[in-house]
PDB file of N, CA and C in Angstrom:
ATOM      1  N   UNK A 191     141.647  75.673 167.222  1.00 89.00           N
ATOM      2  CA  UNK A 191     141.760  74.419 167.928  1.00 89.00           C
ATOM      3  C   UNK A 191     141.285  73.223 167.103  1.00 89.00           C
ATOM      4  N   UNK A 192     141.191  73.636 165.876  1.00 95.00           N
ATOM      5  CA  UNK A 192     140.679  72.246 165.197  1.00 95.00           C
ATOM      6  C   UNK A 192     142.007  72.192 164.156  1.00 95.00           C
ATOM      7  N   UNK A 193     142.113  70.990 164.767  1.00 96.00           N
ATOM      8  CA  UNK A 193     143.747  70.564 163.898  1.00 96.00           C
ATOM      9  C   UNK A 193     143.396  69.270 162.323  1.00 96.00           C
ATOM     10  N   UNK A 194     143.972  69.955 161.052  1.00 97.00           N
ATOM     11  CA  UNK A 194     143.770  69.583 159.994  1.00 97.00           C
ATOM     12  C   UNK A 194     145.498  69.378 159.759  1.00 97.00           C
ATOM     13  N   UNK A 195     145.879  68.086 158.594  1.00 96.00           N
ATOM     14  CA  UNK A 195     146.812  68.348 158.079  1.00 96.00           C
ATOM     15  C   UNK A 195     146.746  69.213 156.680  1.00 96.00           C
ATOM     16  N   UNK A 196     147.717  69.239 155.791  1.00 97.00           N
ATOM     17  CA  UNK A 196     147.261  70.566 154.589  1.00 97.00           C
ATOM     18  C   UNK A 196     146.498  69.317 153.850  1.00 97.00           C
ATOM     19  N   UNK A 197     147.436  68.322 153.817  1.00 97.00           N
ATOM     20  CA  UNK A 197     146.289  67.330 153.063  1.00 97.00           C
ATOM     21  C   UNK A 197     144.853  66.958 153.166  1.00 97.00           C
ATOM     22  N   UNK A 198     144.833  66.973 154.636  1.00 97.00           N
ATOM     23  CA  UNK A 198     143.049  66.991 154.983  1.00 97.00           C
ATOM     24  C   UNK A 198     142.271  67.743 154.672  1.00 97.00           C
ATOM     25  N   UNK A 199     143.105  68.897 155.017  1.00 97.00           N
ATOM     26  CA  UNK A 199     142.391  70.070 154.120  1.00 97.00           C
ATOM     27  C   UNK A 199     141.913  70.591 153.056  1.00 97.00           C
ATOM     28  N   UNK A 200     142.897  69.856 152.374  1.00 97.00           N
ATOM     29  CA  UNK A 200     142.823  69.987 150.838  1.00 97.00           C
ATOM     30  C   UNK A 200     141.620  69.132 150.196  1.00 97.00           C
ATOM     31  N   UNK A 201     141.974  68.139 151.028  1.00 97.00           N
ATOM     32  CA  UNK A 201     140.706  66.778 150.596  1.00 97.00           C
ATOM     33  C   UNK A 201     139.372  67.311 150.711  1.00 97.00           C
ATOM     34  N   UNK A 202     138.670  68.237 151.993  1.00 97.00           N
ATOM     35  CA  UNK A 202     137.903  68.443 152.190  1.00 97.00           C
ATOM     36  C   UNK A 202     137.076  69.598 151.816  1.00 97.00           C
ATOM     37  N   UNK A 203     137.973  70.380 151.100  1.00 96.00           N
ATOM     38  CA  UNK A 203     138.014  71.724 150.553  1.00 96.00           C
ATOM     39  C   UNK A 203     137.659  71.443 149.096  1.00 96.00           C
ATOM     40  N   UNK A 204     137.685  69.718 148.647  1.00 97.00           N
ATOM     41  CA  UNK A 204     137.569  69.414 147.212  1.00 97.00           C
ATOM     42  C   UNK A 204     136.100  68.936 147.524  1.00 97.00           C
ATOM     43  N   UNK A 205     135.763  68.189 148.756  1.00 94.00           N
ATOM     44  CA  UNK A 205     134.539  67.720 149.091  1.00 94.00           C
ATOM     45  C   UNK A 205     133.553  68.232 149.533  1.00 94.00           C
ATOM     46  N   UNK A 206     133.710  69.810 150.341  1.00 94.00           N
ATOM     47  CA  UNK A 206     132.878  69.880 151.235  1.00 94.00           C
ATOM     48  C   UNK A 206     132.814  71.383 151.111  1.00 94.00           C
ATOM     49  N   UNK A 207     132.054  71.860 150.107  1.00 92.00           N
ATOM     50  CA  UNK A 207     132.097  73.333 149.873  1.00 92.00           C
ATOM     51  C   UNK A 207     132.077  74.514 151.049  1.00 92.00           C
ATOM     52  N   UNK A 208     131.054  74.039 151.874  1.00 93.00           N
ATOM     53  CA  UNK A 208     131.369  75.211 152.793  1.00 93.00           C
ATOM     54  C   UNK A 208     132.407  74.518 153.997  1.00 93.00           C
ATOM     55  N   UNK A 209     133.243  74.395 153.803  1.00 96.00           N
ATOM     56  CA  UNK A 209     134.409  73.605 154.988  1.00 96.00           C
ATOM     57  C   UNK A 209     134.815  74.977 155.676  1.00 96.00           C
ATOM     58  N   UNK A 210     134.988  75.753 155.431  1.00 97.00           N
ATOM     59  CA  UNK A 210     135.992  76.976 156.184  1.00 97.00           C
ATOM     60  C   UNK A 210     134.732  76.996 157.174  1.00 97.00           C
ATOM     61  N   UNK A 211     133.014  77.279 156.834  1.00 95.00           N
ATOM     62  CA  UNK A 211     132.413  77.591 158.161  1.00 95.00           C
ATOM     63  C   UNK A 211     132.091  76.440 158.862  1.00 95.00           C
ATOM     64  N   UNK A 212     132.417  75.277 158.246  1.00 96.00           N
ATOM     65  CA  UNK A 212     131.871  73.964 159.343  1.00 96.00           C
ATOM     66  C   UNK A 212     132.864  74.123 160.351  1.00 96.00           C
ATOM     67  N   UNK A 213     134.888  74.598 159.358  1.00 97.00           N
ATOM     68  CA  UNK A 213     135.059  74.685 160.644  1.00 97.00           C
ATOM     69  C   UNK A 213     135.509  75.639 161.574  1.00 97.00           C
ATOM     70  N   UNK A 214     134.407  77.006 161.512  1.00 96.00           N
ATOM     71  CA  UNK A 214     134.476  77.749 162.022  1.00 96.00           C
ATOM     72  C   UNK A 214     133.993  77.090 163.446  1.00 96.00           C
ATOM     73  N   UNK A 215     132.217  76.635 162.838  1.00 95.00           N
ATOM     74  CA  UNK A 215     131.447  75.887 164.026  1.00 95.00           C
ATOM     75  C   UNK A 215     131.766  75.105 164.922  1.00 95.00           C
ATOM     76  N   UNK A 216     133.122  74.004 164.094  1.00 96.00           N
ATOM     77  CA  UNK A 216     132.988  73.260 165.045  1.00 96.00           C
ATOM     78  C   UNK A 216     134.513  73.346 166.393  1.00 96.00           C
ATOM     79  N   UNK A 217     135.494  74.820 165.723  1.00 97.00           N
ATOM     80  CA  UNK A 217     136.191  75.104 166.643  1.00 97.00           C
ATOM     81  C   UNK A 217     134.966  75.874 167.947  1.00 97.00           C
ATOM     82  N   UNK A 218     134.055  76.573 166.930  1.00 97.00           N
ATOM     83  CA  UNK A 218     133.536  77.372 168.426  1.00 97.00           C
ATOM     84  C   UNK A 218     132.373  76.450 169.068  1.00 97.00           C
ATOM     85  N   UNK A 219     132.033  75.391 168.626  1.00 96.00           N
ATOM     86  CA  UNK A 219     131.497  74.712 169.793  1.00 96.00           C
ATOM     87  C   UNK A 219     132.552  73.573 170.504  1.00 96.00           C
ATOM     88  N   UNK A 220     133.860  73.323 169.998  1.00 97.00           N
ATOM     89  CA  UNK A 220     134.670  72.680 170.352  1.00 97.00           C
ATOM     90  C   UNK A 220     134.705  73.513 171.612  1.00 97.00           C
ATOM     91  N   UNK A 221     134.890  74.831 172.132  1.00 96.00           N
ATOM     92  CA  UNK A 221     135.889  76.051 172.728  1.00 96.00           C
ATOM     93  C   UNK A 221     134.611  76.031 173.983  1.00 96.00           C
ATOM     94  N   UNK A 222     133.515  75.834 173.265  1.00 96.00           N
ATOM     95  CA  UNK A 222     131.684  76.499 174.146  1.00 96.00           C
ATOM     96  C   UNK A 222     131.445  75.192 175.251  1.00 96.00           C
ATOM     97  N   UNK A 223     132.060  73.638 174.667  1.00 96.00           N
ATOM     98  CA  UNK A 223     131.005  72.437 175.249  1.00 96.00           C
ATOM     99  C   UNK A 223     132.649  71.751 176.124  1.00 96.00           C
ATOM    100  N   UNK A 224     133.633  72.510 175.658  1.00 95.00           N
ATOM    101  CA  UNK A 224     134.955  71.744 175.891  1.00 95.00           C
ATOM    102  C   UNK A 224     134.942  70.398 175.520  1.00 95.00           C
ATOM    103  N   UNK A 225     134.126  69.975 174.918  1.00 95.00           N
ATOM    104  CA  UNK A 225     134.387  68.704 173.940  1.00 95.00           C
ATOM    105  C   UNK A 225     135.751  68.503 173.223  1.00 95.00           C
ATOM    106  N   UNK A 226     136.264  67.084 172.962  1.00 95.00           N
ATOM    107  CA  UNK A 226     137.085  67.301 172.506  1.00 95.00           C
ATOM    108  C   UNK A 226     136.894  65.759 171.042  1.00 95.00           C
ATOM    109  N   UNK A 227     137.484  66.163 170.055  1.00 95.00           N
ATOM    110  CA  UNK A 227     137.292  64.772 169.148  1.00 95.00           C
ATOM    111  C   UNK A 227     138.703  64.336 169.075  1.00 95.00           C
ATOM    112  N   UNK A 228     138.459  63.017 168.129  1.00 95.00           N
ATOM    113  CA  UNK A 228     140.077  61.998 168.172  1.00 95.00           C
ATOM    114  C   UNK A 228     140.729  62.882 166.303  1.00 95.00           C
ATOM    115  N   UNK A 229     139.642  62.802 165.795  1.00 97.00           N
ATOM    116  CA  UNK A 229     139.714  63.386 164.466  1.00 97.00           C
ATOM    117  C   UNK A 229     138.883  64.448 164.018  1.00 97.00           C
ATOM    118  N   UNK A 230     139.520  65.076 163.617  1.00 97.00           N
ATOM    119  CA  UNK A 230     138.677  66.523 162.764  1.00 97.00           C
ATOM    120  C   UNK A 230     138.110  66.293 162.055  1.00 97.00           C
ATOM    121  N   UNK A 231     139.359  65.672 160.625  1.00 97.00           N
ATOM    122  CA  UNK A 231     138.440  65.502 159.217  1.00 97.00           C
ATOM    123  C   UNK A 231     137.521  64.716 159.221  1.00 97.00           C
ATOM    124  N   UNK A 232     137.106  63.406 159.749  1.00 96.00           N
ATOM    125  CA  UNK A 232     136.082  62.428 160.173  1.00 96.00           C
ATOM    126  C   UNK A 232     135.003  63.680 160.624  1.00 96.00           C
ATOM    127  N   UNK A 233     135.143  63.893 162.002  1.00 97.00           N
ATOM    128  CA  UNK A 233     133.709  65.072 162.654  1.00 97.00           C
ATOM    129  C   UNK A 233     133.285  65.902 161.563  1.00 97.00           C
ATOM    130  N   UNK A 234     134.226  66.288 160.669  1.00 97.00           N
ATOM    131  CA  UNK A 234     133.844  67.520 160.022  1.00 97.00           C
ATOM    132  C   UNK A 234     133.474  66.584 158.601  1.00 97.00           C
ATOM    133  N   UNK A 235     133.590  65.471 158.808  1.00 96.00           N
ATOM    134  CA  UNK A 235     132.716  64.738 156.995  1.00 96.00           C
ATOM    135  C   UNK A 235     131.495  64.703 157.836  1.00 96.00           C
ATOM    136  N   UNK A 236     130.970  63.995 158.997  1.00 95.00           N
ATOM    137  CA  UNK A 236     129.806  63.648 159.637  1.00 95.00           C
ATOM    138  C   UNK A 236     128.792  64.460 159.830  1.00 95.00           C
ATOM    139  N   UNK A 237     129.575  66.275 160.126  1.00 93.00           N
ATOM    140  CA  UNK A 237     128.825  67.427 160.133  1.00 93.00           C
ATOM    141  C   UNK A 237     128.202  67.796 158.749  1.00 93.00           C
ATOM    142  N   UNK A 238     129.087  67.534 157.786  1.00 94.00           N
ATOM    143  CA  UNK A 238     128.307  67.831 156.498  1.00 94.00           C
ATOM    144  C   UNK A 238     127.542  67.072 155.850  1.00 94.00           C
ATOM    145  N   UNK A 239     127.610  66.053 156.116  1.00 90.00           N
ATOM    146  CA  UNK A 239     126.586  64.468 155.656  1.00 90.00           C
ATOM    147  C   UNK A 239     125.317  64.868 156.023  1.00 90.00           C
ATOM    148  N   UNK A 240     125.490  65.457 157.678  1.00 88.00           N
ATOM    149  CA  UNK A 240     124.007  65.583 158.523  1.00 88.00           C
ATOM    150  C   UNK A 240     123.222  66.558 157.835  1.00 88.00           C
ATOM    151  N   UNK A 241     124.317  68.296 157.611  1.00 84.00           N
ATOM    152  CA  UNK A 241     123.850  69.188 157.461  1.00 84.00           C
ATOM    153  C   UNK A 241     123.370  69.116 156.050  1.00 84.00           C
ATOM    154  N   UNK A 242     123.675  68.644 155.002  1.00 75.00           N
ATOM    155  CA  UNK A 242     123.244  67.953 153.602  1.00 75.00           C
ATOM    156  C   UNK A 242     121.528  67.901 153.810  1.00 75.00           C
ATOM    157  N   UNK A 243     120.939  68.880 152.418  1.00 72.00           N
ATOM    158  CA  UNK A 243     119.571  68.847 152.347  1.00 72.00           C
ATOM    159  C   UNK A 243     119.498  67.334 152.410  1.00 72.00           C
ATOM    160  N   UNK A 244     118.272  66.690 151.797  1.00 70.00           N
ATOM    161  CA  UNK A 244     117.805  65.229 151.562  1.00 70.00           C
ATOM    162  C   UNK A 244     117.229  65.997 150.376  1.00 70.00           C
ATOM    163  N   UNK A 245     117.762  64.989 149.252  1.00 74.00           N
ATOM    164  CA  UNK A 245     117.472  65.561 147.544  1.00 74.00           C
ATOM    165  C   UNK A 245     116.486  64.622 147.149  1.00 74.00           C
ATOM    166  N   UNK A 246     115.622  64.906 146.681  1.00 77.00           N
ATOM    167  CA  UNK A 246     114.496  64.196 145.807  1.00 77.00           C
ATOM    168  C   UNK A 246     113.536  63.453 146.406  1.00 77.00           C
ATOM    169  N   UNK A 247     112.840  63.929 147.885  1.00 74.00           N
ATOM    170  CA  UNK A 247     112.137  63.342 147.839  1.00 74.00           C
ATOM    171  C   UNK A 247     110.868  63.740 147.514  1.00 74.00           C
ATOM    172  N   UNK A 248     109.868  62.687 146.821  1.00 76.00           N
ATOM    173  CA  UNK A 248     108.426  63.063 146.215  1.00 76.00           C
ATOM    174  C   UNK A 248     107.985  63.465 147.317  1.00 76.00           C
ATOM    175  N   UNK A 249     106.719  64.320 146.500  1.00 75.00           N
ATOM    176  CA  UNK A 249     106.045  65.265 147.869  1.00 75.00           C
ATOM    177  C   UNK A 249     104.370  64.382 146.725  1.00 75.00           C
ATOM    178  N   UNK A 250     104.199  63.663 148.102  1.00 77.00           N
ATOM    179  CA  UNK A 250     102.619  63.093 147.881  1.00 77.00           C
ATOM    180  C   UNK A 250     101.627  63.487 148.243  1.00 77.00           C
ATOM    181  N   UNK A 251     101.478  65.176 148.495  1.00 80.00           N
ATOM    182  CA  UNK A 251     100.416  65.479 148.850  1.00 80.00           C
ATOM    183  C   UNK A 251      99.276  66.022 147.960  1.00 80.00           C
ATOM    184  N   UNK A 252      98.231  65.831 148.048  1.00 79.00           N
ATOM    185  CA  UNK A 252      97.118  66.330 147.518  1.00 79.00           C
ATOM    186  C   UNK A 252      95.878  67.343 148.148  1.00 79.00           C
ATOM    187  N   UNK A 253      95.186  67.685 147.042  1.00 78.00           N
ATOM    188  CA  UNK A 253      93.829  68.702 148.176  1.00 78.00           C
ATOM    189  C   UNK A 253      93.136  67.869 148.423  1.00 78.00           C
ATOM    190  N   UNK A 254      91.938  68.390 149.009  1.00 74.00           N
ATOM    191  CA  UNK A 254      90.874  67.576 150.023  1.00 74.00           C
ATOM    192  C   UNK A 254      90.105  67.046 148.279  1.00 74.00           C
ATOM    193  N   UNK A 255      90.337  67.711 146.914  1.00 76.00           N
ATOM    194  CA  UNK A 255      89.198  67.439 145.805  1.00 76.00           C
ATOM    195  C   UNK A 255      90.008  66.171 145.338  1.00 76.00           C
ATOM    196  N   UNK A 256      91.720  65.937 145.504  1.00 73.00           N
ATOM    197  CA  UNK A 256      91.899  65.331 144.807  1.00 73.00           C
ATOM    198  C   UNK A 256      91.841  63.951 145.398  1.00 73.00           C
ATOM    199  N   UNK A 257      92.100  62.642 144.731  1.00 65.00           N
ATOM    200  CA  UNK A 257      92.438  61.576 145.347  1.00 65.00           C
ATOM    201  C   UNK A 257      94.198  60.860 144.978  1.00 65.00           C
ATOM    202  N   UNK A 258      94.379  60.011 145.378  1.00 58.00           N
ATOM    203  CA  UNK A 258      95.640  59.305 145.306  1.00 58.00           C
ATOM    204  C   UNK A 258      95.333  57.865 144.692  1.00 58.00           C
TER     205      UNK A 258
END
């Protein structure tokens, strides 16, 4: 139930490494919440943006000996 053209597909398959299980997920919560979207490839860039670690951020922590 999640409708792609081959081109969307293709686009997103160049962008979005795990695309086959985003859209495994988001047919089976499409099927679970009866939600419905206007666009796939849009929901399914937004799902992977979210699901995307956060890269580099400094970790400022110290022990109780050290200071900052």
């Amino acid at each position: 139930n999640v409708f792609l053209s081959e081109t969307e597909y293709g686009e997103l398959k160049q962008e979005i490494r795990e695309i086959d299980r985003l859209i495994e997920e988001l047919s089976s919560y499409m099927r679970s919440s009866g939600k419905q979207y206007a666009d796939h490839a849009v929901t399914l860039r937004r799902w992977a943006e979210r699901s995307a670690p956060v890269k580099n951020i400094p970790d400022y922590t110290c022990s109780e000996e050290e200071s900052l």
